[in-house]
Amino acid sequence: MNQPDVLIDADTRRHVVEGVAQALDTMYVFPDAGHTMSEALLAALEAHDYDGLTTSDAFCERLTHDLQAVSSDKHIRVRYNEEARTIGGSPEEPSAEELAQWIAQARSVNFGFYKVERLAGNVGYLDLRNFWDVTLPGAGETALAAMNLLYHTDALIVDLRKNGGGSPSMIAFLTSFLVNAEPVHLNSFYERQGDKTRQVWTLPYIPGPRTPDKPVYVLTGNRTFSGAEEFAYNLKNLKRATIIGETTGGGAHPGGDISVTPHFRVFVPIGRPINAISGTNWEGTGVEPDISVPQEEALNHAYRLALAGIIANLGDNPTGAGKTQAAEARSALEEQRA
């Protein structure tokens, strides 16, 4: 939802800067970095660097730029709220009205499942734009319907080139369809508040069939971010998918919004994922593809690889339905190569 651009005064700028500085100093996942960002903001305020910023848009954009320049953390963002919110000392839980709006938004984009398609040659294609929380009403059912529709395909392409992230719960749910029933430890998420760690695993039971051996290709680009990066990073480390495209955005730290004044809030990363295999994450580096091609060419490249693999698996002299599929796959591959 777009927020209006409003005029702000010096007192507002000071209250916002001081609130953001305090939130980062006390809650940012890395205490030293949080303190450094806090001091940099306060120093800029005292140097009158923000005096010429008289609108909410310009002010939020400048604060966001300054904070990301210091930390290189692309999750940090300052925003304006049209409706007043209660100032909070921890990441906010949405109100009932906000939750209803959130669910409505998720439904309006089909919970991120923009396209589910069988391509010629029996290749599955999933254009996934967001990983909505699987517990939202309708989210799990939509994901299940998509994965069931793709079940009978012989290869799967998951397109994350326009996916900005989302919930680890949906990531774990979808990954569960691509691995065996024995749970797989994906990540541990460390949180500074309370000095606690929680683990995320694939599920021992899912309400649909699994395809642990199906070839999977994940498409990435520079807009692939956050949770979408986690999905690609997990599958890459599990050697369960071939990543094709461009290096992703490089934002790994989860967090939440903190209202520092009734009308301004800052997203503060309060934790970090620790991959069960690599022992680290993709913060600042992004996920490097296995096959590096311009993101505009990633789908055609993955499709050609999938078709070639299917043709090879069918052999030189397929019979019955395999003969028909092989002919369709060869025709599609010739079109791709033309």
Coordinates of C-alpha atoms in Angstrom, one line a residue:
M1 CA 0.0 0.0 0.0
N2 CA 1.4 3.4 -1.1
Q3 CA 1.8 5.9 1.8
P4 CA 1.3 9.6 1.2
D5 CA 4.3 12.0 1.1
V6 CA 3.8 14.5 4.0
L7 CA 5.6 17.6 5.3
I8 CA 7.8 17.1 8.4
D9 CA 9.6 19.5 10.7
A10 CA 12.8 19.5 12.7
D11 CA 11.3 18.0 15.8
T12 CA 9.9 15.1 13.8
R13 CA 13.3 14.5 12.2
R14 CA 15.0 14.5 15.6
H15 CA 12.5 12.1 17.2
V16 CA 12.7 9.7 14.2
V17 CA 16.5 9.7 14.1
E18 CA 16.8 9.2 17.9
G19 CA 14.2 6.4 17.8
V20 CA 15.8 4.6 14.9
A21 CA 19.2 4.9 16.5
Q22 CA 18.0 3.4 19.7
A23 CA 16.2 0.6 18.0
L24 CA 19.3 -0.4 16.0
D25 CA 21.6 0.0 19.0
T26 CA 19.5 -2.3 21.2
M27 CA 18.1 -4.8 18.7
Y28 CA 20.2 -5.2 15.5
V29 CA 21.5 -8.7 15.2
F30 CA 25.1 -7.7 15.4
P31 CA 25.6 -5.4 18.5
D32 CA 28.7 -3.6 17.2
A33 CA 27.2 -2.9 13.8
G34 CA 24.0 -1.7 15.5
H35 CA 26.0 0.7 17.7
T36 CA 28.0 2.0 14.7
M37 CA 24.8 2.7 12.7
S38 CA 23.3 4.4 15.8
E39 CA 26.3 6.7 16.2
A40 CA 26.4 7.5 12.5
L41 CA 22.8 8.6 12.5
L42 CA 23.1 10.8 15.6
A43 CA 26.3 12.4 14.2
A44 CA 24.6 13.2 10.9
L45 CA 21.7 14.7 12.9
E46 CA 24.0 16.9 14.9
A47 CA 25.8 18.0 11.7
H48 CA 22.4 19.2 10.3
D49 CA 22.7 16.7 7.4
Y50 CA 19.0 16.2 7.5
D51 CA 17.8 19.8 7.8
G52 CA 16.8 20.1 4.1
L53 CA 14.6 17.0 4.1
T54 CA 11.1 18.4 4.6
T55 CA 9.0 15.5 3.3
S56 CA 8.5 12.0 4.6
D57 CA 9.6 10.3 1.4
A58 CA 12.8 12.2 1.1
F59 CA 13.6 11.7 4.8
C60 CA 12.9 8.0 4.8
E61 CA 14.9 7.5 1.6
R62 CA 17.9 9.3 3.0
L63 CA 17.8 7.5 6.3
T64 CA 17.5 4.1 4.5
H65 CA 20.4 5.0 2.3
D66 CA 22.6 6.1 5.1
L67 CA 21.9 3.0 7.2
Q68 CA 22.5 0.6 4.3
A69 CA 25.7 2.5 3.4
V70 CA 27.1 1.9 6.9
S71 CA 25.9 -1.7 7.4
S72 CA 25.4 -3.0 3.8
D73 CA 22.3 -4.7 5.2
K74 CA 19.6 -4.3 2.5
H75 CA 16.8 -5.3 4.8
I76 CA 17.0 -2.1 6.9
R77 CA 14.4 0.4 5.7
V78 CA 12.7 3.4 7.3
R79 CA 9.1 4.0 6.3
Y80 CA 6.2 6.4 7.0
N81 CA 2.8 5.2 8.4
E82 CA -0.3 7.1 7.3
E83 CA -2.2 5.7 10.3
A84 CA -0.7 6.2 13.7
R85 CA 0.8 3.2 15.4
T86 CA 1.8 2.5 19.0
I87 CA 5.5 3.1 19.6
G88 CA 7.0 -0.3 20.4
G89 CA 10.2 -1.7 21.8
S90 CA 10.1 -4.9 19.8
P91 CA 9.0 -6.1 16.3
E92 CA 5.3 -5.4 16.0
E93 CA 2.5 -8.0 15.8
P94 CA 0.0 -6.9 13.2
S95 CA -3.4 -5.7 14.4
A96 CA -6.5 -7.7 13.5
E97 CA -7.3 -5.1 10.8
E98 CA -3.7 -5.2 9.4
L99 CA -3.8 -9.0 9.4
A100 CA -7.0 -9.0 7.4
Q101 CA -5.5 -6.6 4.9
W102 CA -2.4 -8.8 4.7
I103 CA -4.5 -11.9 4.0
A104 CA -6.5 -10.0 1.4
Q105 CA -3.3 -8.9 -0.3
A106 CA -2.0 -12.4 -0.3
R107 CA -5.1 -13.8 -1.8
S108 CA -5.2 -11.1 -4.5
V109 CA -1.8 -12.4 -5.8
N110 CA -2.7 -16.0 -5.3
F111 CA -0.2 -16.3 -2.4
G112 CA 2.6 -15.6 -4.9
F113 CA 1.8 -18.5 -7.2
Y114 CA 1.6 -16.5 -10.4
K115 CA 1.9 -19.3 -12.9
V116 CA 1.8 -23.1 -12.8
E117 CA 2.3 -24.6 -16.2
R118 CA 3.2 -27.8 -18.1
L119 CA 5.6 -26.9 -20.8
A120 CA 6.0 -29.0 -24.0
G121 CA 8.1 -32.1 -23.3
N122 CA 6.5 -32.5 -19.8
V123 CA 8.5 -29.8 -18.0
G124 CA 6.9 -28.2 -15.1
Y125 CA 7.2 -24.4 -14.6
L126 CA 6.4 -22.5 -11.4
D127 CA 6.5 -18.7 -11.5
L128 CA 6.7 -17.9 -7.7
R129 CA 6.7 -14.2 -6.7
N130 CA 6.6 -14.6 -2.8
F131 CA 6.7 -17.1 0.0
W132 CA 3.7 -16.2 2.0
D133 CA 3.4 -17.7 5.5
V134 CA 2.0 -21.2 5.0
T135 CA -0.3 -20.8 8.0
L136 CA -2.3 -18.0 6.4
P137 CA -5.8 -19.2 5.4
G138 CA -5.6 -20.5 1.9
A139 CA -1.8 -20.4 1.5
G140 CA -1.0 -24.0 2.2
E141 CA -3.9 -25.2 0.1
T142 CA -2.7 -23.1 -2.8
A143 CA 0.8 -24.4 -2.5
L144 CA -0.4 -28.0 -2.4
A145 CA -2.6 -27.5 -5.5
A146 CA 0.4 -26.1 -7.4
M147 CA 2.8 -28.9 -6.4
N148 CA 0.1 -31.5 -7.1
L149 CA -0.4 -30.1 -10.6
L150 CA 3.4 -30.3 -11.2
Y151 CA 3.8 -33.8 -9.8
H152 CA 3.6 -35.7 -13.1
T153 CA 6.1 -33.5 -14.9
D154 CA 9.6 -35.0 -15.5
A155 CA 11.5 -31.8 -14.6
L156 CA 10.7 -28.7 -12.7
I157 CA 11.7 -25.1 -13.2
V158 CA 11.1 -22.7 -10.3
D159 CA 11.3 -19.1 -11.4
L160 CA 12.4 -16.8 -8.5
R161 CA 13.6 -13.9 -10.7
K162 CA 10.8 -11.6 -9.4
N163 CA 10.6 -13.1 -5.9
G164 CA 11.4 -10.7 -3.0
G165 CA 11.2 -13.2 -0.2
G166 CA 8.8 -14.3 2.5
S167 CA 8.3 -16.8 5.2
P168 CA 10.6 -19.8 6.1
S169 CA 7.4 -21.8 6.8
M170 CA 6.5 -21.8 3.1
I171 CA 10.1 -22.4 2.1
A172 CA 10.2 -25.5 4.3
F173 CA 6.8 -26.7 3.1
L174 CA 7.7 -26.4 -0.6
T175 CA 11.1 -27.9 -0.1
S176 CA 9.5 -30.9 1.6
F177 CA 7.9 -31.9 -1.7
L178 CA 11.4 -32.1 -3.3
V179 CA 13.1 -34.4 -0.7
N180 CA 12.5 -37.7 1.0
A181 CA 10.2 -38.0 4.1
E182 CA 13.1 -38.1 6.5
P183 CA 13.3 -34.5 7.8
V184 CA 16.2 -32.4 6.5
H185 CA 17.7 -29.7 8.7
L186 CA 17.6 -26.5 6.5
N187 CA 18.7 -23.6 8.7
S188 CA 19.0 -22.5 12.3
F189 CA 17.8 -18.9 13.0
Y190 CA 19.7 -17.0 15.7
E191 CA 18.0 -14.1 17.4
R192 CA 19.9 -11.5 19.4
Q193 CA 16.9 -10.8 21.7
G194 CA 16.9 -13.6 24.3
D195 CA 20.1 -15.1 22.7
K196 CA 18.0 -17.9 21.2
T197 CA 18.2 -20.2 18.2
R198 CA 15.4 -22.0 16.5
Q199 CA 15.7 -24.7 13.8
V200 CA 13.8 -25.1 10.6
W201 CA 13.4 -28.6 9.1
T202 CA 11.5 -30.1 6.2
L203 CA 8.3 -31.9 7.2
P204 CA 8.0 -35.6 7.8
Y205 CA 4.5 -35.5 6.5
I206 CA 3.0 -33.4 3.7
P207 CA -0.5 -33.8 2.2
G208 CA 0.7 -34.7 -1.2
P209 CA 3.3 -36.8 -3.2
R210 CA 7.0 -36.1 -3.1
T211 CA 9.5 -36.0 -6.0
P212 CA 12.9 -36.4 -4.4
D213 CA 14.6 -37.4 -7.7
K214 CA 13.0 -35.0 -10.2
P215 CA 15.5 -32.6 -11.8
V216 CA 15.0 -29.1 -10.4
Y217 CA 16.2 -25.8 -11.9
V218 CA 15.9 -22.6 -9.9
L219 CA 16.0 -19.3 -11.8
T220 CA 17.5 -16.3 -10.0
G221 CA 18.2 -12.6 -10.8
N222 CA 19.2 -9.4 -9.0
R223 CA 15.6 -9.0 -7.7
T224 CA 15.7 -12.4 -6.0
F225 CA 16.0 -11.5 -2.4
S226 CA 15.7 -12.6 1.2
G227 CA 13.5 -15.7 1.6
A228 CA 13.7 -16.4 -2.2
E229 CA 17.5 -16.5 -1.7
E230 CA 17.1 -18.9 1.2
F231 CA 15.1 -21.3 -1.0
A232 CA 17.8 -21.2 -3.7
Y233 CA 20.6 -21.3 -1.1
N234 CA 19.1 -24.3 0.6
L235 CA 18.6 -26.3 -2.5
K236 CA 22.1 -25.4 -3.8
N237 CA 23.7 -26.6 -0.6
L238 CA 21.6 -29.8 -0.6
K239 CA 22.7 -30.3 -4.2
R240 CA 19.0 -30.7 -5.0
A241 CA 18.7 -28.1 -7.7
T242 CA 20.7 -26.3 -10.4
I243 CA 20.7 -22.6 -9.9
I244 CA 20.6 -20.6 -13.2
G245 CA 20.7 -16.9 -13.8
E246 CA 22.4 -14.0 -11.9
T247 CA 23.7 -13.6 -8.4
T248 CA 20.9 -12.7 -6.0
G249 CA 20.4 -9.5 -3.9
G250 CA 22.3 -10.6 -0.7
G251 CA 19.8 -10.1 2.1
A252 CA 19.7 -12.8 4.7
H253 CA 18.8 -11.2 8.1
P254 CA 15.2 -11.7 9.2
G255 CA 13.6 -9.1 11.5
G256 CA 10.5 -6.9 11.9
D257 CA 9.1 -3.4 11.9
I258 CA 9.5 -1.2 15.0
S259 CA 7.5 2.0 15.3
V260 CA 9.9 4.7 16.6
T261 CA 7.2 7.4 16.4
P262 CA 3.5 7.1 15.7
H263 CA 4.1 7.7 12.0
F264 CA 7.6 6.3 11.3
R265 CA 8.9 2.8 11.6
V266 CA 12.2 1.0 10.9
F267 CA 12.7 -2.6 9.8
V268 CA 15.3 -4.0 12.1
P269 CA 17.1 -7.3 11.3
I270 CA 17.2 -9.1 14.6
G271 CA 18.5 -12.5 13.6
R272 CA 20.6 -14.4 11.1
P273 CA 20.2 -17.8 9.4
I274 CA 22.9 -20.4 9.8
N275 CA 22.7 -23.0 7.0
A276 CA 23.0 -26.5 8.3
I277 CA 25.5 -27.4 5.6
S278 CA 27.5 -24.3 5.0
G279 CA 27.4 -23.0 8.5
T280 CA 26.8 -19.5 7.1
N281 CA 24.4 -17.6 4.8
W282 CA 24.1 -15.3 1.8
E283 CA 24.2 -11.9 3.6
G284 CA 26.1 -9.4 1.5
T285 CA 27.2 -12.0 -1.1
G286 CA 24.0 -13.3 -2.6
V287 CA 23.5 -16.8 -4.0
E288 CA 25.8 -17.4 -6.9
P289 CA 24.2 -19.5 -9.7
D290 CA 25.7 -22.8 -10.8
I291 CA 25.2 -21.6 -14.4
S292 CA 25.7 -17.8 -14.8
V293 CA 23.6 -16.3 -17.6
P294 CA 21.7 -13.0 -18.0
Q295 CA 18.5 -13.3 -16.0
E296 CA 16.5 -12.7 -19.2
E297 CA 18.0 -15.9 -20.7
A298 CA 17.7 -18.0 -17.6
L299 CA 14.3 -19.6 -18.4
N300 CA 15.3 -20.6 -22.0
H301 CA 18.6 -22.0 -20.7
A302 CA 16.9 -24.1 -18.0
Y303 CA 14.2 -25.3 -20.4
R304 CA 16.8 -26.5 -22.9
L305 CA 18.7 -28.4 -20.1
A306 CA 15.5 -29.9 -18.8
L307 CA 14.4 -31.1 -22.3
A308 CA 17.8 -32.5 -23.1
G309 CA 17.8 -34.5 -19.8
I310 CA 14.3 -35.8 -20.5
I311 CA 15.3 -36.9 -24.0
A312 CA 18.4 -38.6 -22.7
N313 CA 16.4 -40.5 -20.0
L314 CA 13.9 -41.7 -22.6
G315 CA 16.7 -43.3 -24.6
D316 CA 17.2 -43.8 -28.4
N317 CA 14.2 -46.0 -29.0
P318 CA 11.4 -45.1 -26.6
T319 CA 8.0 -46.9 -27.0
G320 CA 4.4 -46.1 -26.3
A321 CA 3.8 -42.9 -24.4
G322 CA 7.6 -42.4 -24.2
K323 CA 7.8 -42.2 -28.0
T324 CA 5.2 -39.4 -28.1
Q325 CA 6.9 -37.5 -25.2
A326 CA 10.3 -37.8 -26.9
A327 CA 9.0 -36.4 -30.1
E328 CA 7.3 -33.5 -28.3
A329 CA 10.5 -32.8 -26.3
R330 CA 12.7 -32.9 -29.4
S331 CA 10.4 -30.6 -31.2
A332 CA 10.4 -28.1 -28.3
L333 CA 14.2 -28.3 -28.0
E334 CA 14.6 -27.6 -31.7
E335 CA 12.4 -24.5 -31.3
Q336 CA 14.5 -23.4 -28.3
R337 CA 17.7 -23.7 -30.3
A338 CA 16.4 -22.0 -33.4

